[in-house]
């Protein structure tokens, strides 16, 4: 039986579903990117993006590309050829950030944790204190490791760098956390944070956003590595007039303004973070109801945007994902890298509400049951409803 009517359930950890309003904001004739109408966008967008990053001090960079392009932009603007980089690796994206740096010609060392673990500040401190670590110019970290569903504590990571006396730059990938999980650029003294458009920010794929500290900006001004399109200098100069040094994704910027207004001004960031926490807790309760394990062992580090579920012996994560797609018209994330067949991933970020989560976990449950796992039907929906239902107000309808 295939499902052709109704909507597709896009529950991968990015790209995520777009709100109708964001779609409609982009559904317009292409504008002149040197017109006053266009120039009015950036002065509105940039302060909102700063709020999402938690940055009063940093400067925002908007580029065409994706999260991967954001890695490159962060690296080539702040580092000189041959500079040493310490890559924190606790999953596929941490590995990818480090590999990007290696391919660009930096000297990369890795600090590796088992998949499912967080980036451990004490291990980082020890490494930075060890002989020969003094020359390390940058530490790369993924705030929310999307391959394993683990959120690391960036503030504690910066504190560990301080304790070790390191003056390395802190470069942070926030691709699957920004706009969904609290991020504090200034407070954690991050040097560059980078994000893609298509995850928590409720936008289509195609842009990357960065926030650069005054120190990162100074380094980019007097050095960095050879670059042209990714050079922050011309971008920041043009932004003063609301313009870009190249043709930007103009229509996406109309969508971005709408998405940021929804997140920052209408729902409010604290409520957005609370919603993601609530939805993620319900998904985790559903996994418990199936008697399955979450890849991130320590509850304190479980991600509020993505849950990687370990599949029991005899089942194959890729087959589960394929079944959900063909049978229920729902996209789940496959396991990544090491956990390709051992896990599947549920994305629960962006434009998402309680009823959608109930339908989604019910779909996962139907899939598991049809794949032969003895889950009890309705368990996930019940777990979610228990998490979502609030007690009736004391002044509810009485017998009279
Ligand atoms: C999705 C993702 C990326 C890669 O982003 P692209 O937009 O696909 O280039 C990088 N890091 C993390 C943590 C991600 O979740």
mmCIF file of C-alpha atoms and ligand atoms in Angstrom:
data_model
loop_
_atom_site.group_PDB
_atom_site.id
_atom_site.type_symbol
_atom_site.label_atom_id
_atom_site.label_comp_id
_atom_site.label_asym_id
_atom_site.label_seq_id
_atom_site.Cartn_x
_atom_site.Cartn_y
_atom_site.Cartn_z
ATOM 1 C CA UNK A 1 0.000 0.000 0.000
ATOM 2 C CA UNK A 2 1.448 3.355 -0.912
ATOM 3 C CA UNK A 3 0.414 6.727 0.377
ATOM 4 C CA UNK A 4 0.080 9.328 -2.319
ATOM 5 C CA UNK A 5 -2.386 11.792 -0.829
ATOM 6 C CA UNK A 6 -1.696 14.147 2.062
ATOM 7 C CA UNK A 7 1.658 15.687 2.694
ATOM 8 C CA UNK A 8 5.097 14.170 2.699
ATOM 9 C CA UNK A 9 6.536 13.827 6.213
ATOM 10 C CA UNK A 10 10.013 15.273 5.974
ATOM 11 C CA UNK A 11 11.602 14.181 9.251
ATOM 12 C CA UNK A 12 15.268 14.078 8.348
ATOM 13 C CA UNK A 13 17.533 16.273 10.494
ATOM 14 C CA UNK A 14 17.618 18.850 7.719
ATOM 15 C CA UNK A 15 16.479 19.974 5.289
ATOM 16 C CA UNK A 16 13.334 20.693 7.288
ATOM 17 C CA UNK A 17 9.766 21.686 6.494
ATOM 18 C CA UNK A 18 9.143 25.266 5.441
ATOM 19 C CA UNK A 19 6.345 27.313 6.966
ATOM 20 C CA UNK A 20 3.820 28.447 4.340
ATOM 21 C CA UNK A 21 4.629 32.037 5.220
ATOM 22 C CA UNK A 22 8.292 31.581 4.368
ATOM 23 C CA UNK A 23 7.383 29.948 1.067
ATOM 24 C CA UNK A 24 5.021 32.782 0.211
ATOM 25 C CA UNK A 25 7.560 35.436 1.139
ATOM 26 C CA UNK A 26 9.871 33.996 -1.524
ATOM 27 C CA UNK A 27 7.133 33.612 -4.139
ATOM 28 C CA UNK A 28 7.615 36.958 -5.825
ATOM 29 C CA UNK A 29 9.246 38.439 -8.910
ATOM 30 C CA UNK A 30 13.025 38.589 -8.838
ATOM 31 C CA UNK A 31 14.233 41.978 -7.649
ATOM 32 C CA UNK A 32 17.120 44.167 -8.723
ATOM 33 C CA UNK A 33 19.776 43.413 -6.147
ATOM 34 C CA UNK A 34 20.986 47.018 -6.362
ATOM 35 C CA UNK A 35 17.546 48.538 -5.744
ATOM 36 C CA UNK A 36 16.389 50.389 -2.610
ATOM 37 C CA UNK A 37 13.715 47.732 -2.106
ATOM 38 C CA UNK A 38 16.421 45.084 -1.843
ATOM 39 C CA UNK A 39 18.718 47.285 0.233
ATOM 40 C CA UNK A 40 16.025 47.443 2.935
ATOM 41 C CA UNK A 41 16.377 43.718 3.655
ATOM 42 C CA UNK A 42 19.812 43.451 5.248
ATOM 43 C CA UNK A 43 19.301 46.167 7.886
ATOM 44 C CA UNK A 44 16.325 44.114 9.079
ATOM 45 C CA UNK A 45 17.907 40.652 8.736
ATOM 46 C CA UNK A 46 21.301 41.267 10.312
ATOM 47 C CA UNK A 47 20.115 42.382 13.788
ATOM 48 C CA UNK A 48 17.711 39.430 13.899
ATOM 49 C CA UNK A 49 20.452 36.978 12.939
ATOM 50 C CA UNK A 50 22.681 38.468 15.636
ATOM 51 C CA UNK A 51 19.998 37.728 18.187
ATOM 52 C CA UNK A 52 19.797 34.125 17.023
ATOM 53 C CA UNK A 53 23.572 33.768 17.395
ATOM 54 C CA UNK A 54 23.477 35.496 20.781
ATOM 55 C CA UNK A 55 25.953 38.067 19.513
ATOM 56 C CA UNK A 56 26.149 41.782 20.153
ATOM 57 C CA UNK A 57 29.816 41.997 19.259
ATOM 58 C CA UNK A 58 30.114 39.836 16.141
ATOM 59 C CA UNK A 59 29.576 40.623 12.490
ATOM 60 C CA UNK A 60 27.215 38.579 10.325
ATOM 61 C CA UNK A 61 28.266 37.122 6.986
ATOM 62 C CA UNK A 62 25.658 35.772 4.561
ATOM 63 C CA UNK A 63 26.865 33.576 1.725
ATOM 64 C CA UNK A 64 25.428 31.436 -1.031
ATOM 65 C CA UNK A 65 26.324 27.835 -0.325
ATOM 66 C CA UNK A 66 25.635 25.374 2.449
ATOM 67 C CA UNK A 67 27.029 24.434 5.841
ATOM 68 C CA UNK A 68 30.048 22.876 4.141
ATOM 69 C CA UNK A 69 30.775 26.219 2.498
ATOM 70 C CA UNK A 70 30.446 27.805 5.933
ATOM 71 C CA UNK A 71 33.275 25.592 7.242
ATOM 72 C CA UNK A 72 35.488 26.807 4.425
ATOM 73 C CA UNK A 73 34.569 30.438 4.939
ATOM 74 C CA UNK A 74 35.390 30.212 8.654
ATOM 75 C CA UNK A 75 38.762 28.574 7.978
ATOM 76 C CA UNK A 76 40.147 30.536 5.038
ATOM 77 C CA UNK A 77 39.311 33.923 6.506
ATOM 78 C CA UNK A 78 40.966 33.344 9.860
ATOM 79 C CA UNK A 79 43.881 30.947 9.277
ATOM 80 C CA UNK A 80 47.140 31.240 7.366
ATOM 81 C CA UNK A 81 48.364 28.404 5.135
ATOM 82 C CA UNK A 82 50.020 25.729 7.279
ATOM 83 C CA UNK A 83 48.377 26.840 10.535
ATOM 84 C CA UNK A 84 47.690 24.083 13.052
ATOM 85 C CA UNK A 85 44.096 23.103 13.771
ATOM 86 C CA UNK A 86 42.767 20.801 16.469
ATOM 87 C CA UNK A 87 39.543 19.162 15.288
ATOM 88 C CA UNK A 88 37.177 17.836 17.945
ATOM 89 C CA UNK A 89 35.629 14.704 16.453
ATOM 90 C CA UNK A 90 32.665 12.964 18.061
ATOM 91 C CA UNK A 91 30.813 12.124 14.854
ATOM 92 C CA UNK A 92 30.692 12.526 11.103
ATOM 93 C CA UNK A 93 30.371 16.304 10.993
ATOM 94 C CA UNK A 94 33.215 16.870 13.415
ATOM 95 C CA UNK A 95 35.274 14.628 11.156
ATOM 96 C CA UNK A 96 34.101 16.551 8.084
ATOM 97 C CA UNK A 97 35.020 19.951 9.550
ATOM 98 C CA UNK A 98 38.527 18.644 10.296
ATOM 99 C CA UNK A 99 38.847 17.055 6.852
ATOM 100 C CA UNK A 100 37.835 20.321 5.208
ATOM 101 C CA UNK A 101 40.657 22.051 7.079
ATOM 102 C CA UNK A 102 43.136 19.345 6.036
ATOM 103 C CA UNK A 103 42.177 19.590 2.363
ATOM 104 C CA UNK A 104 42.591 23.355 2.526
ATOM 105 C CA UNK A 105 46.190 22.896 3.593
ATOM 106 C CA UNK A 106 46.126 23.346 7.352
ATOM 107 C CA UNK A 107 47.924 20.973 9.732
ATOM 108 C CA UNK A 108 45.067 19.111 11.348
ATOM 109 C CA UNK A 109 45.202 16.970 14.459
ATOM 110 C CA UNK A 110 42.122 15.193 15.700
ATOM 111 C CA UNK A 111 40.859 14.670 19.211
ATOM 112 C CA UNK A 112 38.425 11.775 18.924
ATOM 113 C CA UNK A 113 35.632 10.470 21.146
ATOM 114 C CA UNK A 114 33.414 7.451 20.613
ATOM 115 C CA UNK A 115 30.357 8.210 18.557
ATOM 116 C CA UNK A 116 27.484 9.032 20.881
ATOM 117 C CA UNK A 117 29.788 10.871 23.299
ATOM 118 C CA UNK A 118 29.951 14.629 23.731
ATOM 119 C CA UNK A 119 33.098 16.690 23.184
ATOM 120 C CA UNK A 120 34.672 16.370 26.650
ATOM 121 C CA UNK A 121 36.145 19.636 27.928
ATOM 122 C CA UNK A 122 38.577 17.886 30.307
ATOM 123 C CA UNK A 123 40.055 15.827 27.453
ATOM 124 C CA UNK A 124 40.419 18.973 25.380
ATOM 125 C CA UNK A 125 42.104 20.785 28.263
ATOM 126 C CA UNK A 126 44.569 17.919 28.696
ATOM 127 C CA UNK A 127 45.384 17.912 24.989
ATOM 128 C CA UNK A 128 45.884 21.667 24.895
ATOM 129 C CA UNK A 129 48.184 21.486 27.931
ATOM 130 C CA UNK A 130 50.282 18.707 26.402
ATOM 131 C CA UNK A 131 53.721 19.333 24.956
ATOM 132 C CA UNK A 132 53.586 20.860 21.513
ATOM 133 C CA UNK A 133 50.035 22.142 21.730
ATOM 134 C CA UNK A 134 51.117 25.761 22.090
ATOM 135 C CA UNK A 135 51.112 26.363 18.333
ATOM 136 C CA UNK A 136 47.507 25.346 17.775
ATOM 137 C CA UNK A 137 45.740 28.251 16.078
ATOM 138 C CA UNK A 138 42.164 26.997 16.004
ATOM 139 C CA UNK A 139 39.901 24.427 17.622
ATOM 140 C CA UNK A 140 36.943 23.200 15.573
ATOM 141 C CA UNK A 141 33.816 21.952 17.349
ATOM 142 C CA UNK A 142 30.360 20.879 16.230
ATOM 143 C CA UNK A 143 27.778 22.233 18.677
ATOM 144 C CA UNK A 144 25.148 19.665 17.754
ATOM 145 C CA UNK A 145 26.584 16.521 16.158
ATOM 146 C CA UNK A 146 23.809 15.597 13.738
ATOM 147 C CA UNK A 147 25.166 12.128 12.963
ATOM 148 C CA UNK A 148 24.779 10.945 16.557
ATOM 149 C CA UNK A 149 22.286 13.358 18.146
ATOM 150 C CA UNK A 150 24.680 14.818 20.712
ATOM 151 C CA UNK A 151 24.832 18.458 21.837
ATOM 152 C CA UNK A 152 28.141 19.508 23.349
ATOM 153 C CA UNK A 153 28.619 22.275 25.906
ATOM 154 C CA UNK A 154 30.401 25.029 23.986
ATOM 155 C CA UNK A 155 30.668 27.282 27.043
ATOM 156 C CA UNK A 156 32.496 24.519 28.955
ATOM 157 C CA UNK A 157 34.727 23.931 25.933
ATOM 158 C CA UNK A 158 35.783 27.582 25.898
ATOM 159 C CA UNK A 159 36.385 27.437 29.654
ATOM 160 C CA UNK A 160 38.635 24.384 29.146
ATOM 161 C CA UNK A 161 40.612 26.282 26.494
ATOM 162 C CA UNK A 162 41.020 29.156 28.964
ATOM 163 C CA UNK A 163 42.213 26.837 31.729
ATOM 164 C CA UNK A 164 44.788 25.369 29.355
ATOM 165 C CA UNK A 165 45.988 28.902 28.563
ATOM 166 C CA UNK A 166 45.201 28.386 24.876
ATOM 167 C CA UNK A 167 44.701 31.413 22.666
ATOM 168 C CA UNK A 168 43.403 29.312 19.776
ATOM 169 C CA UNK A 169 40.347 30.476 17.892
ATOM 170 C CA UNK A 170 37.137 28.649 18.689
ATOM 171 C CA UNK A 171 35.350 27.783 15.429
ATOM 172 C CA UNK A 172 31.898 26.295 15.965
ATOM 173 C CA UNK A 173 29.557 24.530 13.559
ATOM 174 C CA UNK A 174 25.971 25.342 14.575
ATOM 175 C CA UNK A 175 24.360 23.934 11.428
ATOM 176 C CA UNK A 176 21.804 21.727 13.186
ATOM 177 C CA UNK A 177 21.386 23.770 16.361
ATOM 178 C CA UNK A 178 21.075 27.452 15.511
ATOM 179 C CA UNK A 179 17.529 28.714 15.926
ATOM 180 C CA UNK A 180 16.531 25.526 17.791
ATOM 181 C CA UNK A 181 18.975 25.191 20.702
ATOM 182 C CA UNK A 182 20.234 28.119 22.751
ATOM 183 C CA UNK A 183 23.512 29.488 21.409
ATOM 184 C CA UNK A 184 25.533 32.228 23.082
ATOM 185 C CA UNK A 185 28.231 33.573 20.802
ATOM 186 C CA UNK A 186 29.343 36.403 23.093
ATOM 187 C CA UNK A 187 29.002 34.646 26.414
ATOM 188 C CA UNK A 188 30.971 31.596 25.233
ATOM 189 C CA UNK A 189 33.468 33.802 23.398
ATOM 190 C CA UNK A 190 33.145 31.932 20.137
ATOM 191 C CA UNK A 191 35.331 33.308 17.333
ATOM 192 C CA UNK A 192 33.385 32.066 14.343
ATOM 193 C CA UNK A 193 30.021 30.299 14.346
ATOM 194 C CA UNK A 194 28.590 29.023 11.092
ATOM 195 C CA UNK A 195 25.208 27.712 10.066
ATOM 196 C CA UNK A 196 23.276 26.552 7.005
ATOM 197 C CA UNK A 197 19.830 27.792 6.052
ATOM 198 C CA UNK A 198 17.971 24.481 5.825
ATOM 199 C CA UNK A 199 17.724 23.186 9.379
ATOM 200 C CA UNK A 200 16.500 25.108 12.412
ATOM 201 C CA UNK A 201 16.116 28.344 10.479
ATOM 202 C CA UNK A 202 13.167 26.999 8.460
ATOM 203 C CA UNK A 203 14.635 27.931 5.090
ATOM 204 C CA UNK A 204 15.391 25.983 1.941
ATOM 205 C CA UNK A 205 18.980 24.837 1.366
ATOM 206 C CA UNK A 206 21.227 27.333 -0.392
ATOM 207 C CA UNK A 207 22.676 29.795 2.097
ATOM 208 C CA UNK A 208 25.149 29.801 4.955
ATOM 209 C CA UNK A 209 25.311 32.350 7.782
ATOM 210 C CA UNK A 210 28.344 33.102 9.879
ATOM 211 C CA UNK A 211 29.044 35.231 12.903
ATOM 212 C CA UNK A 212 32.633 36.427 13.324
ATOM 213 C CA UNK A 213 34.149 37.908 16.495
ATOM 214 C CA UNK A 214 36.199 41.122 16.394
ATOM 215 C CA UNK A 215 39.320 38.981 16.761
ATOM 216 C CA UNK A 216 38.350 36.756 13.818
ATOM 217 C CA UNK A 217 37.579 39.856 11.762
ATOM 218 C CA UNK A 218 40.952 41.387 12.551
ATOM 219 C CA UNK A 219 42.711 38.168 11.519
ATOM 220 C CA UNK A 220 40.778 38.086 8.270
ATOM 221 C CA UNK A 221 41.669 41.693 7.543
ATOM 222 C CA UNK A 222 45.392 41.290 7.903
ATOM 223 C CA UNK A 223 45.816 37.809 6.557
ATOM 224 C CA UNK A 224 43.939 34.598 6.233
ATOM 225 C CA UNK A 225 44.453 32.331 3.256
ATOM 226 C CA UNK A 226 44.038 32.925 -0.481
ATOM 227 C CA UNK A 227 40.358 33.392 -1.227
ATOM 228 C CA UNK A 228 38.067 35.392 -3.438
ATOM 229 C CA UNK A 229 34.367 34.566 -3.252
ATOM 230 C CA UNK A 230 34.632 33.739 0.451
ATOM 231 C CA UNK A 231 36.488 36.905 1.455
ATOM 232 C CA UNK A 232 34.639 38.674 4.268
ATOM 233 C CA UNK A 233 36.170 42.094 3.534
ATOM 234 C CA UNK A 234 34.159 43.040 0.429
ATOM 235 C CA UNK A 235 31.009 41.547 1.934
ATOM 236 C CA UNK A 236 31.163 43.648 5.086
ATOM 237 C CA UNK A 237 31.923 46.776 3.060
ATOM 238 C CA UNK A 238 28.882 46.260 0.836
ATOM 239 C CA UNK A 239 26.592 45.336 3.750
ATOM 240 C CA UNK A 240 27.007 48.925 5.000
ATOM 241 C CA UNK A 241 24.812 49.924 2.056
ATOM 242 C CA UNK A 242 22.529 46.883 2.264
ATOM 243 C CA UNK A 243 24.212 45.335 -0.782
ATOM 244 C CA UNK A 244 26.395 42.359 -1.689
ATOM 245 C CA UNK A 245 29.652 42.208 -3.683
ATOM 246 C CA UNK A 246 28.082 39.458 -5.809
ATOM 247 C CA UNK A 247 24.523 38.505 -6.765
ATOM 248 C CA UNK A 248 23.043 36.937 -3.631
ATOM 249 C CA UNK A 249 20.091 34.507 -3.455
ATOM 250 C CA UNK A 250 17.763 37.491 -3.445
ATOM 251 C CA UNK A 251 14.520 35.585 -3.050
ATOM 252 C CA UNK A 252 15.869 33.524 -0.174
ATOM 253 C CA UNK A 253 16.561 36.735 1.710
ATOM 254 C CA UNK A 254 12.860 37.603 1.615
ATOM 255 C CA UNK A 255 12.204 34.171 3.085
ATOM 256 C CA UNK A 256 14.936 34.627 5.677
ATOM 257 C CA UNK A 257 13.439 37.887 6.886
ATOM 258 C CA UNK A 258 10.077 36.162 7.335
ATOM 259 C CA UNK A 259 11.575 33.137 9.113
ATOM 260 C CA UNK A 260 13.586 35.334 11.494
ATOM 261 C CA UNK A 261 10.579 37.500 12.305
ATOM 262 C CA UNK A 262 8.623 34.341 13.141
ATOM 263 C CA UNK A 263 11.372 32.937 15.366
ATOM 264 C CA UNK A 264 12.677 36.055 17.081
ATOM 265 C CA UNK A 265 9.787 38.511 17.198
ATOM 266 C CA UNK A 266 6.666 36.377 17.138
ATOM 267 C CA UNK A 267 7.355 33.070 18.904
ATOM 268 C CA UNK A 268 10.420 34.425 20.727
ATOM 269 C CA UNK A 269 13.688 32.524 20.995
ATOM 270 C CA UNK A 270 13.173 31.253 24.582
ATOM 271 C CA UNK A 271 9.845 29.753 23.466
ATOM 272 C CA UNK A 272 11.439 28.289 20.345
ATOM 273 C CA UNK A 273 14.079 26.558 22.473
ATOM 274 C CA UNK A 274 11.452 25.363 24.941
ATOM 275 C CA UNK A 275 9.340 23.953 22.077
ATOM 276 C CA UNK A 276 12.299 22.019 20.710
ATOM 277 C CA UNK A 277 13.015 20.665 24.179
ATOM 278 C CA UNK A 278 9.399 19.596 24.638
ATOM 279 C CA UNK A 279 9.146 17.919 21.227
ATOM 280 C CA UNK A 280 12.522 16.198 21.657
ATOM 281 C CA UNK A 281 11.564 14.888 25.123
ATOM 282 C CA UNK A 282 8.424 13.351 23.646
ATOM 283 C CA UNK A 283 10.416 11.684 20.854
ATOM 284 C CA UNK A 284 12.828 10.283 23.454
ATOM 285 C CA UNK A 285 9.882 8.947 25.491
ATOM 286 C CA UNK A 286 8.635 7.238 22.350
ATOM 287 C CA UNK A 287 12.003 5.544 21.820
ATOM 288 C CA UNK A 288 11.827 4.326 25.419
ATOM 289 C CA UNK A 289 8.339 2.986 24.786
ATOM 290 C CA UNK A 290 9.784 0.891 21.938
ATOM 291 C CA UNK A 291 12.531 -0.411 24.240
ATOM 292 C CA UNK A 292 15.158 0.883 21.861
ATOM 293 C CA UNK A 293 18.330 2.766 22.787
ATOM 294 C CA UNK A 294 19.349 6.292 21.943
ATOM 295 C CA UNK A 295 22.876 6.598 20.567
ATOM 296 C CA UNK A 296 23.695 9.472 22.924
ATOM 297 C CA UNK A 297 24.038 7.654 26.215
ATOM 298 C CA UNK A 298 24.133 10.567 28.640
ATOM 299 C CA UNK A 299 20.716 12.202 28.919
ATOM 300 C CA UNK A 300 22.238 15.631 29.577
ATOM 301 C CA UNK A 301 23.766 15.748 26.093
ATOM 302 C CA UNK A 302 20.839 14.408 24.076
ATOM 303 C CA UNK A 303 20.031 16.700 21.224
ATOM 304 C CA UNK A 304 16.792 18.637 21.043
ATOM 305 C CA UNK A 305 16.898 18.625 17.233
ATOM 306 C CA UNK A 306 17.819 15.069 16.229
ATOM 307 C CA UNK A 307 17.587 11.644 17.851
ATOM 308 C CA UNK A 308 19.717 8.772 16.573
ATOM 309 C CA UNK A 309 18.022 5.486 17.466
ATOM 310 C CA UNK A 310 20.054 2.264 17.647
ATOM 311 C CA UNK A 311 18.365 -0.620 15.878
ATOM 312 C CA UNK A 312 18.362 -4.055 17.500
ATOM 313 C CA UNK A 313 20.257 -6.979 15.983
ATOM 314 C CA UNK A 314 18.449 -8.463 13.024
ATOM 315 C CA UNK A 315 17.090 -5.136 11.846
ATOM 316 C CA UNK A 316 18.799 -2.814 9.401
ATOM 317 C CA UNK A 317 18.543 0.968 9.813
ATOM 318 C CA UNK A 318 18.572 1.580 6.072
ATOM 319 C CA UNK A 319 15.685 -0.838 5.565
ATOM 320 C CA UNK A 320 13.661 0.897 8.264
ATOM 321 C CA UNK A 321 14.171 4.224 6.524
ATOM 322 C CA UNK A 322 13.280 2.719 3.143
ATOM 323 C CA UNK A 323 10.123 1.143 4.544
ATOM 324 C CA UNK A 324 8.973 4.426 6.110
ATOM 325 C CA UNK A 325 9.501 6.161 2.784
ATOM 326 C CA UNK A 326 7.739 3.702 0.524
ATOM 327 C CA UNK A 327 4.986 2.701 2.926
ATOM 328 C CA UNK A 328 4.155 5.944 4.719
ATOM 329 C CA UNK A 329 5.633 8.724 2.586
ATOM 330 C CA UNK A 330 7.881 9.738 5.472
ATOM 331 C CA UNK A 331 11.586 10.552 5.210
ATOM 332 C CA UNK A 332 13.749 9.602 8.182
ATOM 333 C CA UNK A 333 17.508 10.006 8.390
ATOM 334 C CA UNK A 334 19.726 7.013 7.751
ATOM 335 C CA UNK A 335 22.620 6.234 10.059
ATOM 336 C CA UNK A 336 25.803 8.049 9.070
ATOM 337 C CA UNK A 337 29.370 6.781 8.720
ATOM 338 C CA UNK A 338 30.157 4.179 11.378
ATOM 339 C CA UNK A 339 26.489 3.693 12.254
ATOM 340 C CA UNK A 340 25.163 3.373 8.705
ATOM 341 C CA UNK A 341 23.076 0.250 9.317
ATOM 342 C CA UNK A 342 23.075 0.336 13.105
ATOM 343 C CA UNK A 343 20.875 3.375 13.481
ATOM 344 C CA UNK A 344 18.259 5.620 11.986
ATOM 345 C CA UNK A 345 17.730 9.261 12.820
ATOM 346 C CA UNK A 346 14.642 11.300 13.530
ATOM 347 C CA UNK A 347 14.807 15.017 12.842
ATOM 348 C CA UNK A 348 12.624 17.111 15.148
ATOM 349 C CA UNK A 349 13.605 20.663 14.386
ATOM 350 C CA UNK A 350 12.420 23.732 12.574
ATOM 351 C CA UNK A 351 8.769 24.284 11.795
ATOM 352 C CA UNK A 352 7.223 21.481 13.851
ATOM 353 C CA UNK A 353 4.462 21.081 16.430
ATOM 354 C CA UNK A 354 3.039 18.545 18.867
ATOM 355 C CA UNK A 355 0.489 16.966 16.532
ATOM 356 C CA UNK A 356 3.078 16.543 13.813
ATOM 357 C CA UNK A 357 5.385 14.800 16.273
ATOM 358 C CA UNK A 358 2.583 12.438 17.337
ATOM 359 C CA UNK A 359 1.916 11.509 13.710
ATOM 360 C CA UNK A 360 5.618 11.124 13.015
ATOM 361 C CA UNK A 361 6.421 8.820 15.962
ATOM 362 C CA UNK A 362 3.279 6.811 15.178
ATOM 363 C CA UNK A 363 4.665 6.395 11.667
ATOM 364 C CA UNK A 364 7.995 5.197 13.040
ATOM 365 C CA UNK A 365 6.140 2.797 15.317
ATOM 366 C CA UNK A 366 4.064 1.373 12.427
ATOM 367 C CA UNK A 367 7.266 0.943 10.452
ATOM 368 C CA UNK A 368 9.011 -0.898 13.292
ATOM 369 C CA UNK A 369 5.994 -3.160 13.788
ATOM 370 C CA UNK A 370 5.768 -3.935 10.083
ATOM 371 C CA UNK A 371 9.487 -4.724 10.126
ATOM 372 C CA UNK A 372 8.795 -7.326 12.801
ATOM 373 C CA UNK A 373 9.688 -5.534 16.026
ATOM 374 C CA UNK A 374 7.167 -6.353 18.783
ATOM 375 C CA UNK A 375 6.314 -2.760 19.702
ATOM 376 C CA UNK A 376 2.869 -2.173 21.171
ATOM 377 C CA UNK A 377 0.763 -0.029 18.905
ATOM 378 C CA UNK A 378 -0.168 3.350 20.259
ATOM 379 C CA UNK A 379 2.695 3.391 22.775
ATOM 380 C CA UNK A 380 4.536 6.267 21.148
ATOM 381 C CA UNK A 381 1.454 8.424 20.684
ATOM 382 C CA UNK A 382 0.530 7.786 24.307
ATOM 383 C CA UNK A 383 4.029 8.713 25.461
ATOM 384 C CA UNK A 384 3.855 11.955 23.484
ATOM 385 C CA UNK A 385 0.391 12.823 24.732
ATOM 386 C CA UNK A 386 1.536 12.281 28.311
ATOM 387 C CA UNK A 387 4.415 14.651 27.631
ATOM 388 C CA UNK A 388 2.231 17.263 25.949
ATOM 389 C CA UNK A 389 -1.074 17.300 27.839
ATOM 390 C CA UNK A 390 -1.270 19.947 30.530
ATOM 391 C CA UNK A 391 -3.602 19.477 33.506
ATOM 392 C CA UNK A 392 -6.968 21.209 33.166
ATOM 393 C CA UNK A 393 -7.200 24.632 34.724
ATOM 394 C CA UNK A 394 -8.656 24.529 38.264
ATOM 395 C CA UNK A 395 -11.639 26.617 37.155
ATOM 396 C CA UNK A 396 -12.674 24.131 34.452
ATOM 397 C CA UNK A 397 -16.282 23.095 33.852
ATOM 398 C CA UNK A 398 -17.804 21.647 37.011
ATOM 399 C CA UNK A 399 -20.837 19.373 37.486
ATOM 400 C CA UNK A 400 -23.211 22.360 37.388
HETATM 401 C C1 LIG B 1 23.930 19.343 7.784
HETATM 402 C C2 LIG B 1 25.195 19.608 8.507
HETATM 403 C C3 LIG B 1 26.363 20.053 7.863
HETATM 404 C C4 LIG B 1 26.494 20.118 6.380
HETATM 405 O O1 LIG B 1 25.729 21.082 5.864
HETATM 406 P P1 LIG B 1 25.435 21.174 4.306
HETATM 407 O O2 LIG B 1 24.469 22.285 4.305
HETATM 408 O O3 LIG B 1 24.851 19.858 3.899
HETATM 409 O O4 LIG B 1 26.689 21.475 3.615
HETATM 410 C C5 LIG B 1 27.445 20.399 8.632
HETATM 411 N N1 LIG B 1 27.424 20.264 9.962
HETATM 412 C C6 LIG B 1 26.336 19.806 10.610
HETATM 413 C C7 LIG B 1 26.387 19.699 12.098
HETATM 414 C C8 LIG B 1 25.200 19.462 9.908
HETATM 415 O O5 LIG B 1 24.122 19.017 10.566
#
